[in-house]
CSV table of C-alpha atoms in Angstrom, one decimal:
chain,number,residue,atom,x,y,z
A,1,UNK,CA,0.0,0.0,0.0
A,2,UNK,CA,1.0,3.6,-0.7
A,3,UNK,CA,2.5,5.4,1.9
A,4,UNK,CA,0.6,8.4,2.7
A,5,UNK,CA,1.0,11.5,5.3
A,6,UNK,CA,-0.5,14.5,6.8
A,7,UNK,CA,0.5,16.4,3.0
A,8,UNK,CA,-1.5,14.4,0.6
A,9,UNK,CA,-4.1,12.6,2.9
A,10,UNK,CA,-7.4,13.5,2.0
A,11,UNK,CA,-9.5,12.1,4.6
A,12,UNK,CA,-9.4,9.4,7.2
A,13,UNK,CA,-12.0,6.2,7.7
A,14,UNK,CA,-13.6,6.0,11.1
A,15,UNK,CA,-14.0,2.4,12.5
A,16,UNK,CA,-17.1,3.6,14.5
A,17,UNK,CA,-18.8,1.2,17.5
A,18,UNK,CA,-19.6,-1.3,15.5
A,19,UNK,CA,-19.8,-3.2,12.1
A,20,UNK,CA,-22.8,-5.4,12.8
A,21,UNK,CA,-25.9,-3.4,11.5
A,22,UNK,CA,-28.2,-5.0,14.0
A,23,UNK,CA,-26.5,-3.0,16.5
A,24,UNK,CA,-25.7,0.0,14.5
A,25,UNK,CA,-29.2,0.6,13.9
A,26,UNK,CA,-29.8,0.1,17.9
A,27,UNK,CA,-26.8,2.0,18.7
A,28,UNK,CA,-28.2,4.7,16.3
A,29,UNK,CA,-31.8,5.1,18.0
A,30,UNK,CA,-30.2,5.5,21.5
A,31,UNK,CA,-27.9,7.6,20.1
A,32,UNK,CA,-30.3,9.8,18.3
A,33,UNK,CA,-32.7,9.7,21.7
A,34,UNK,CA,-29.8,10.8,23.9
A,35,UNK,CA,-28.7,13.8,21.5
A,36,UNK,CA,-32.8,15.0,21.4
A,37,UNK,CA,-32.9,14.8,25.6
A,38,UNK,CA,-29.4,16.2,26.0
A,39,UNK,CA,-30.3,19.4,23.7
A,40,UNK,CA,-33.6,20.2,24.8
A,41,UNK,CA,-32.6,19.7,28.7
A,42,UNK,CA,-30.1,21.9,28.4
A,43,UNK,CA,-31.5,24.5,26.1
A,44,UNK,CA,-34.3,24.3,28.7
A,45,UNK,CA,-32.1,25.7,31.2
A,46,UNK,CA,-30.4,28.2,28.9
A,47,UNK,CA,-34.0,29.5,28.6
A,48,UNK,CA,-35.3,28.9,31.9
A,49,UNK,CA,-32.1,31.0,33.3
A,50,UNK,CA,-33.0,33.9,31.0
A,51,UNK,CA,-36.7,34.6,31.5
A,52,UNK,CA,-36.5,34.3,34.9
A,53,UNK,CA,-35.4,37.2,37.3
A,54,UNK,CA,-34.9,34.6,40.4
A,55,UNK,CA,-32.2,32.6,38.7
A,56,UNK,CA,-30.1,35.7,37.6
A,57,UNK,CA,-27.6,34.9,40.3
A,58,UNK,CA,-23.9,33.7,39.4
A,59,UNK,CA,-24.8,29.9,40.2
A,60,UNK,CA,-27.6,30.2,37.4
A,61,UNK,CA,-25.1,32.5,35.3
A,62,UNK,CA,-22.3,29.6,35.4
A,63,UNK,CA,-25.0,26.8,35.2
A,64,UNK,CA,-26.2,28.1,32.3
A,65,UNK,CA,-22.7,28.5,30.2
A,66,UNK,CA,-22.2,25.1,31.4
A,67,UNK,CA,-25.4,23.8,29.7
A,68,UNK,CA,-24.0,26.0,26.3
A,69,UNK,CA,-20.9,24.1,26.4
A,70,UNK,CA,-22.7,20.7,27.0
A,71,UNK,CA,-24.9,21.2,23.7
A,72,UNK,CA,-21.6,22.4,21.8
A,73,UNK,CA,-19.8,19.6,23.5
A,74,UNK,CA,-21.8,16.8,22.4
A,75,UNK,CA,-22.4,18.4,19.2
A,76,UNK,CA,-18.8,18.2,17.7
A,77,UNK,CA,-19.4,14.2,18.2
A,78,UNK,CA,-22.7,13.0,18.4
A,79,UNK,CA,-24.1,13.9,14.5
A,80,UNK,CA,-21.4,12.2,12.8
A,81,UNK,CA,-21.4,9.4,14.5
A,82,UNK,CA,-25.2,8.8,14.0
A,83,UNK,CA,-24.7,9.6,10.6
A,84,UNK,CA,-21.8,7.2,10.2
A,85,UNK,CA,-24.2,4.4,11.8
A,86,UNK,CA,-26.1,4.6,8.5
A,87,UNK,CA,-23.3,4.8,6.0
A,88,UNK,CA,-21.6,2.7,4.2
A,89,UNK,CA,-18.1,5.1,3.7
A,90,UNK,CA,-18.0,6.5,7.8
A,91,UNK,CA,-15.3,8.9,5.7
A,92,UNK,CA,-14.5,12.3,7.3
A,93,UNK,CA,-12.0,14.8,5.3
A,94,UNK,CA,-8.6,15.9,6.9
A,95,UNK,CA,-9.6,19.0,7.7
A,96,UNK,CA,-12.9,18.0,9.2
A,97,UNK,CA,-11.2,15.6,11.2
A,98,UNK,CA,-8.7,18.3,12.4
A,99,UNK,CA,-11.8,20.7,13.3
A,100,UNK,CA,-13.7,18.0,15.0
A,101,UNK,CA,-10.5,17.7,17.4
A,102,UNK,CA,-9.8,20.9,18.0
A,103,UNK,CA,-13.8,22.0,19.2
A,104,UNK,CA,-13.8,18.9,21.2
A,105,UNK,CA,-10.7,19.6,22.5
A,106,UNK,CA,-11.8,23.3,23.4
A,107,UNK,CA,-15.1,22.4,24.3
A,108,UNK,CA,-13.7,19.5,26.8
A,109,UNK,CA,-11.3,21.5,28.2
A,110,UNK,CA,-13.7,24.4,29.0
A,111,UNK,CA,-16.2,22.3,30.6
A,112,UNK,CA,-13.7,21.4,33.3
A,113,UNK,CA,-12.4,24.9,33.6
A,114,UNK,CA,-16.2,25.5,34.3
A,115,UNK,CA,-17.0,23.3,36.5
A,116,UNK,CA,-13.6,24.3,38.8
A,117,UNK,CA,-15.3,27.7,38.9
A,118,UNK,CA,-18.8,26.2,39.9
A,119,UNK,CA,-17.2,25.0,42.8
A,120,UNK,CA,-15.6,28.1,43.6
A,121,UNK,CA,-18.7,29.6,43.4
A,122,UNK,CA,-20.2,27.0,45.8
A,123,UNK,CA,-17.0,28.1,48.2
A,124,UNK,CA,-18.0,32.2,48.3
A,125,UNK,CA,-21.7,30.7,48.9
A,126,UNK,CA,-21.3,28.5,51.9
A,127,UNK,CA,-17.9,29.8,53.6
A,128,UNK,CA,-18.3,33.6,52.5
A,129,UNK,CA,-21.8,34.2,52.3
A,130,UNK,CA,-21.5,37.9,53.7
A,131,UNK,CA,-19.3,38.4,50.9
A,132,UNK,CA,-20.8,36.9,48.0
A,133,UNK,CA,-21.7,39.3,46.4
A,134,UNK,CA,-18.7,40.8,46.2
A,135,UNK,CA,-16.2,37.0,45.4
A,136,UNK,CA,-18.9,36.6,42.4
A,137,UNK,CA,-20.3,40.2,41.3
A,138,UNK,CA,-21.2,39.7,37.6
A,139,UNK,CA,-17.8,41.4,35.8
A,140,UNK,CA,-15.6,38.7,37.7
A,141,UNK,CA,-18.2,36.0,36.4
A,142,UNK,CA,-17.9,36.9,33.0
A,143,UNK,CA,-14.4,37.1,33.2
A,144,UNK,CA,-14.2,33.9,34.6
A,145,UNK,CA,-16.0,32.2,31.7
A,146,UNK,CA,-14.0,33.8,29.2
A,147,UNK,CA,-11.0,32.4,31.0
A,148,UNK,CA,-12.2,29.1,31.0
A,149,UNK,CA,-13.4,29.2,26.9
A,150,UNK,CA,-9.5,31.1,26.4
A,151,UNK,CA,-8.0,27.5,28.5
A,152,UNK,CA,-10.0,25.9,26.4
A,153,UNK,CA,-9.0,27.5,23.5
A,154,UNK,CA,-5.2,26.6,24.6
A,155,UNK,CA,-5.6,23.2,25.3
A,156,UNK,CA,-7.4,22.8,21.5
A,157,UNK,CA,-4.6,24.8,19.3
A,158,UNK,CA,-1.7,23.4,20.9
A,159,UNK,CA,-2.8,19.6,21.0
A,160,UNK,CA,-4.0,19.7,17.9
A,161,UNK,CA,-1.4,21.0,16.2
A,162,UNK,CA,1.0,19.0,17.6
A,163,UNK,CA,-1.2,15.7,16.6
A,164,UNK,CA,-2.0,17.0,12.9
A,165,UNK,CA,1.8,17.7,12.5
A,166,UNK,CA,2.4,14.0,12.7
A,167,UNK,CA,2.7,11.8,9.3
A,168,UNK,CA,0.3,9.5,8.7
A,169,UNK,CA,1.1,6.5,6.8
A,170,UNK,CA,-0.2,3.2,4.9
A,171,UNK,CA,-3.7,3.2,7.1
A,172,UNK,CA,-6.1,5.9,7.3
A,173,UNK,CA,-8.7,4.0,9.2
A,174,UNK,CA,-9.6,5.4,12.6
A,175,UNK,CA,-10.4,2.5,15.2
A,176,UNK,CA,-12.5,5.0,16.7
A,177,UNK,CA,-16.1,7.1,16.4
A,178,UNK,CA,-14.2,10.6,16.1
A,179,UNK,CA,-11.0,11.8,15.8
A,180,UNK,CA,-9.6,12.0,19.4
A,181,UNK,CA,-5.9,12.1,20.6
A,182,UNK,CA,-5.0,8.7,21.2
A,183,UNK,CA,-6.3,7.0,17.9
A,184,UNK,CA,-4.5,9.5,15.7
A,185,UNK,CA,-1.2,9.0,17.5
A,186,UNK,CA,-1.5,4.9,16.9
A,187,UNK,CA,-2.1,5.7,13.6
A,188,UNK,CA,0.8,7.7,13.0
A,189,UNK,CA,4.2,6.5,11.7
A,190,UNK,CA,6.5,9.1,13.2
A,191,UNK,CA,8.0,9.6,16.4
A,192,UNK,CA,5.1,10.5,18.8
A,193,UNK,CA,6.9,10.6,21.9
A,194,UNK,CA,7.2,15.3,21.6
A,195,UNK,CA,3.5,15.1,20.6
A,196,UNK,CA,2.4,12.5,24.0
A,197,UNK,CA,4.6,14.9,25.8
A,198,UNK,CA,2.9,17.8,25.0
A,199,UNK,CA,-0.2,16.5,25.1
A,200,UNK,CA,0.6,15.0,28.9
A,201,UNK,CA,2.0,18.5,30.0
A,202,UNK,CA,-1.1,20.9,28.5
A,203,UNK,CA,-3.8,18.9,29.4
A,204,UNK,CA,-2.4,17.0,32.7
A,205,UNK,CA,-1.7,20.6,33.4
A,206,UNK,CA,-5.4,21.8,32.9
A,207,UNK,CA,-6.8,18.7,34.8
A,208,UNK,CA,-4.1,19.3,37.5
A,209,UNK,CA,-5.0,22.9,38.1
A,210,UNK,CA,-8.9,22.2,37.7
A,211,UNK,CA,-9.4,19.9,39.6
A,212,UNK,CA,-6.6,21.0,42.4
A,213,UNK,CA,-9.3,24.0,42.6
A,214,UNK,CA,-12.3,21.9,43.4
A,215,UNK,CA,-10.6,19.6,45.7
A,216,UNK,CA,-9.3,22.8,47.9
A,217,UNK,CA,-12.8,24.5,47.6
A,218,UNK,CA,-14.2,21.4,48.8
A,219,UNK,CA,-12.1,21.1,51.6
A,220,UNK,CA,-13.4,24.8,53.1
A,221,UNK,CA,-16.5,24.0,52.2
A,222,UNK,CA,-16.1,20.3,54.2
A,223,UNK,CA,-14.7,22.1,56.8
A,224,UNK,CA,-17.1,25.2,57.0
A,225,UNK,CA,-20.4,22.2,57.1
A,226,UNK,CA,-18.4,20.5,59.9
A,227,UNK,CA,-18.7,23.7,62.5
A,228,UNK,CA,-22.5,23.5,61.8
A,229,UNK,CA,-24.5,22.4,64.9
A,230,UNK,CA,-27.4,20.5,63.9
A,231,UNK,CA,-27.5,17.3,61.3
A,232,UNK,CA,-29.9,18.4,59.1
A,233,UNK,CA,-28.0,21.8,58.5
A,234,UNK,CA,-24.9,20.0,57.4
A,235,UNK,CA,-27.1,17.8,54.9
A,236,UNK,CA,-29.7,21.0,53.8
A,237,UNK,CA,-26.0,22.9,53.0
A,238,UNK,CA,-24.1,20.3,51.6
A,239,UNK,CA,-27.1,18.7,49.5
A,240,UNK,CA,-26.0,22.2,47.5
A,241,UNK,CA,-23.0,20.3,45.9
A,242,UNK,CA,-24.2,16.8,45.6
A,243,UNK,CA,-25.0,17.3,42.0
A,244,UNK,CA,-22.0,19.4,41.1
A,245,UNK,CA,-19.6,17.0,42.4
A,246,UNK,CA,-21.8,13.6,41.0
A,247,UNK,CA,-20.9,15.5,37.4
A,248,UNK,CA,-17.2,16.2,38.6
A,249,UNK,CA,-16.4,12.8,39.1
A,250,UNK,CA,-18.0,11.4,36.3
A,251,UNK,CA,-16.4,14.0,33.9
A,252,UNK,CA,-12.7,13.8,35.7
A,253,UNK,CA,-12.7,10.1,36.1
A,254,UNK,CA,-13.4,9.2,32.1
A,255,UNK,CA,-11.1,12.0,31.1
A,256,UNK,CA,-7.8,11.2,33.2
A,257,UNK,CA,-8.7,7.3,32.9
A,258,UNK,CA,-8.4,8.2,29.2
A,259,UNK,CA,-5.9,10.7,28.4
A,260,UNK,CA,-3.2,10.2,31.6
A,261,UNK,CA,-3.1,6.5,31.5
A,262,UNK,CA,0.1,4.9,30.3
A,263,UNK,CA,-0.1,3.8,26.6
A,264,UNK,CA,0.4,0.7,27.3
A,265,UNK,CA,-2.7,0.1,28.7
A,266,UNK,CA,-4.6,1.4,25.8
A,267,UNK,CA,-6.7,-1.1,23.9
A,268,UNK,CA,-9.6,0.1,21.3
A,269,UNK,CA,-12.6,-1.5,23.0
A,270,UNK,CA,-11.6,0.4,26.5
A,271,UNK,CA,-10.9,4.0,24.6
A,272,UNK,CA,-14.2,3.8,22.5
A,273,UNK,CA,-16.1,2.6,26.2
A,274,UNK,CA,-14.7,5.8,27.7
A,275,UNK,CA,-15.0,8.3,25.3
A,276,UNK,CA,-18.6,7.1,24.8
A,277,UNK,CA,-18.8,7.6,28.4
A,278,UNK,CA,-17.7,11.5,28.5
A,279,UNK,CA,-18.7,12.6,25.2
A,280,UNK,CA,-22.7,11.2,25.6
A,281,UNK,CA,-23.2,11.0,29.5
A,282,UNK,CA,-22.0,13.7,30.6
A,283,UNK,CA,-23.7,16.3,29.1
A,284,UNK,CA,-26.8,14.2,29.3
A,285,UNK,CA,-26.5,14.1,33.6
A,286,UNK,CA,-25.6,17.7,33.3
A,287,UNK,CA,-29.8,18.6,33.3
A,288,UNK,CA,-31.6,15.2,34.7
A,289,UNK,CA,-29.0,15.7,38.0
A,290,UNK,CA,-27.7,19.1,38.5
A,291,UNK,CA,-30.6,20.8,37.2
A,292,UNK,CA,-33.8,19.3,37.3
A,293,UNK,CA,-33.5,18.3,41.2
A,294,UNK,CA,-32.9,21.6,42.2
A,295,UNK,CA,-36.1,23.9,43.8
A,296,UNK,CA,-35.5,26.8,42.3
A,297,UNK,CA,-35.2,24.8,38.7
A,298,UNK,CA,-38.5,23.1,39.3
A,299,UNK,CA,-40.0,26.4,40.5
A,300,UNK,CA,-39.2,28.2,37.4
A,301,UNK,CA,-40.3,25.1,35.2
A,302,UNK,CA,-43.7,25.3,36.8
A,303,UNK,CA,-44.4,28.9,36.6
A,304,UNK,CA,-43.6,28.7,32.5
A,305,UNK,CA,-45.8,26.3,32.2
A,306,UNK,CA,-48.6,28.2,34.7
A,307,UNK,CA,-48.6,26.2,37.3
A,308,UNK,CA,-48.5,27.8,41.1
């Protein structure tokens, strides 16, 4: 076969799930149902967040760019993988291929930036609460988002072009559903050591920081519900994070599983599991668990729809 690299490749084959069409077909229903509840949960929040004066508080401000980045997030995956389940060629062009990495890779990135500021958040609310106002007034929110999406933003350009710089040769096929990190670099034919480097130092860096930042919010926080006198105050207070931090670990645990594991424990079937994990459930628990089981959510629900 002709060798080929990153100068005259045209496009690259993705393997998918699966190549039995029983299952595709399956795989493409759930697939399809997931995308429809994970967009219109979250675009219910996006709304419900906008028309309502009560939630115009930074926790509803940050939930709200979180459920933004969820629908963008799952939207740089999901389509072309359903529409790969019904096609014969499950082609994608170089250049798509290198787009689809980089928003995923922005998108990913941001949603954990997100979430570290979620808990800060949860930090000025519980240990500061005099001071709230003041540890999240709206200009310092805003610039906190854009922060995130500009770490995001870092984490995308430099993995990716670190990846795409690579040479590519005698295969094209993907053994995977999208064009991620670690199928491109076993499909690769030069020297990936620089590029595992890199990718090890930007984004263990990002998880390192992000989640170093939750973990020491959550030990005030821990520490603040511990001086509290009565039982149920310390489960009425802390019952405020239960959702955040059920989304944290699910989110952390796929993503360092997948990216900050030695290579040699990669195998195809564990990668695709994972990644199906953190590009599909994820954004799908972000409304059914941090959303819709909070009062103030339900309360807003019901008054669009009339209901007192």
């Amino acid at each position: 076969m002709e060798t080929k690299n990153h100068t005259n490749l045209k496009e690259f084959i993705l393997w998918g799930l699966t190549d039995d069409p029983k299952l595709q077909i399956m795989f493409f229903a759930a697939g399809l149902l997931i995308y429809i509840v994970t967009l219109t949960g979250n675009l219910i929040i996006i709304i419900l967040i906008k028309i309502d004066q009560h939630l115009h508080i930074p926790m509803y401000f940050l939930l709200s760019n979180l459920s933004c980045t969820e629908i963008c997030y799952i939207t740089t995956t999901m389509p072309k993988m359903l529409w790969d389940l019904l096609s014969e060629t499950k082609s994608i062009s170089f250049t798509g291929c290198f787009l689809q990495m980089y928003f995923f890779l922005t998108t990913a990135a941001t949603e954990g930036a997100l979430l570290s500021v979620m808990a800060y958040d949860r930090y000025a609310a519980i240990c500061q609460p005099l001071r709230y106002t003041l540890l999240m007034s709206q200009p310092l929110c805003q610039c906190l988002v854009t922060c995130s999406w500009a770490i995001g933003n870092l984490n995308a350009i430099t993995n990716t072009a670190f990846v795409f710089s690579l040479n590519f040769c005698s295969s094209n096929i993907i053994v995977h559903f999208f064009c991620d990190i670690p199928p491109l670099l076993r499909l690769s034919c030069s020297d990936i050591s620089l590029a595992k480097l890199v990718t090890f130092i930007i984004s263990g860096s990002i998880m390192v920081t992000t989640v170093s930042f939750i973990v020491l919010s959550y030990f005030f926080i821990v520490s603040a519900v511990l001086k509290i006198q009565t039982t149920q105050g310390k489960i009425k207070t802390f019952s405020t994070c239960a959702s955040h931090l059920t989304v944290v670990s699910l989110f952390y645990s796929t993503a360092i599983f997948t990216y900050m594991r030695p290579s040699s424990g990669h195998s195809v079937e564990q990668d695709c599991l994972i990644s199906l994990m953190y590009t599909v459930l994820t954004p799908l628990l972000n409304p059914l668990i941090y959303s819709f089981r909070n009062k103030e959510m339900q309360a807003a629900f019901l008054n669009v729809l009339g209901k007192k």
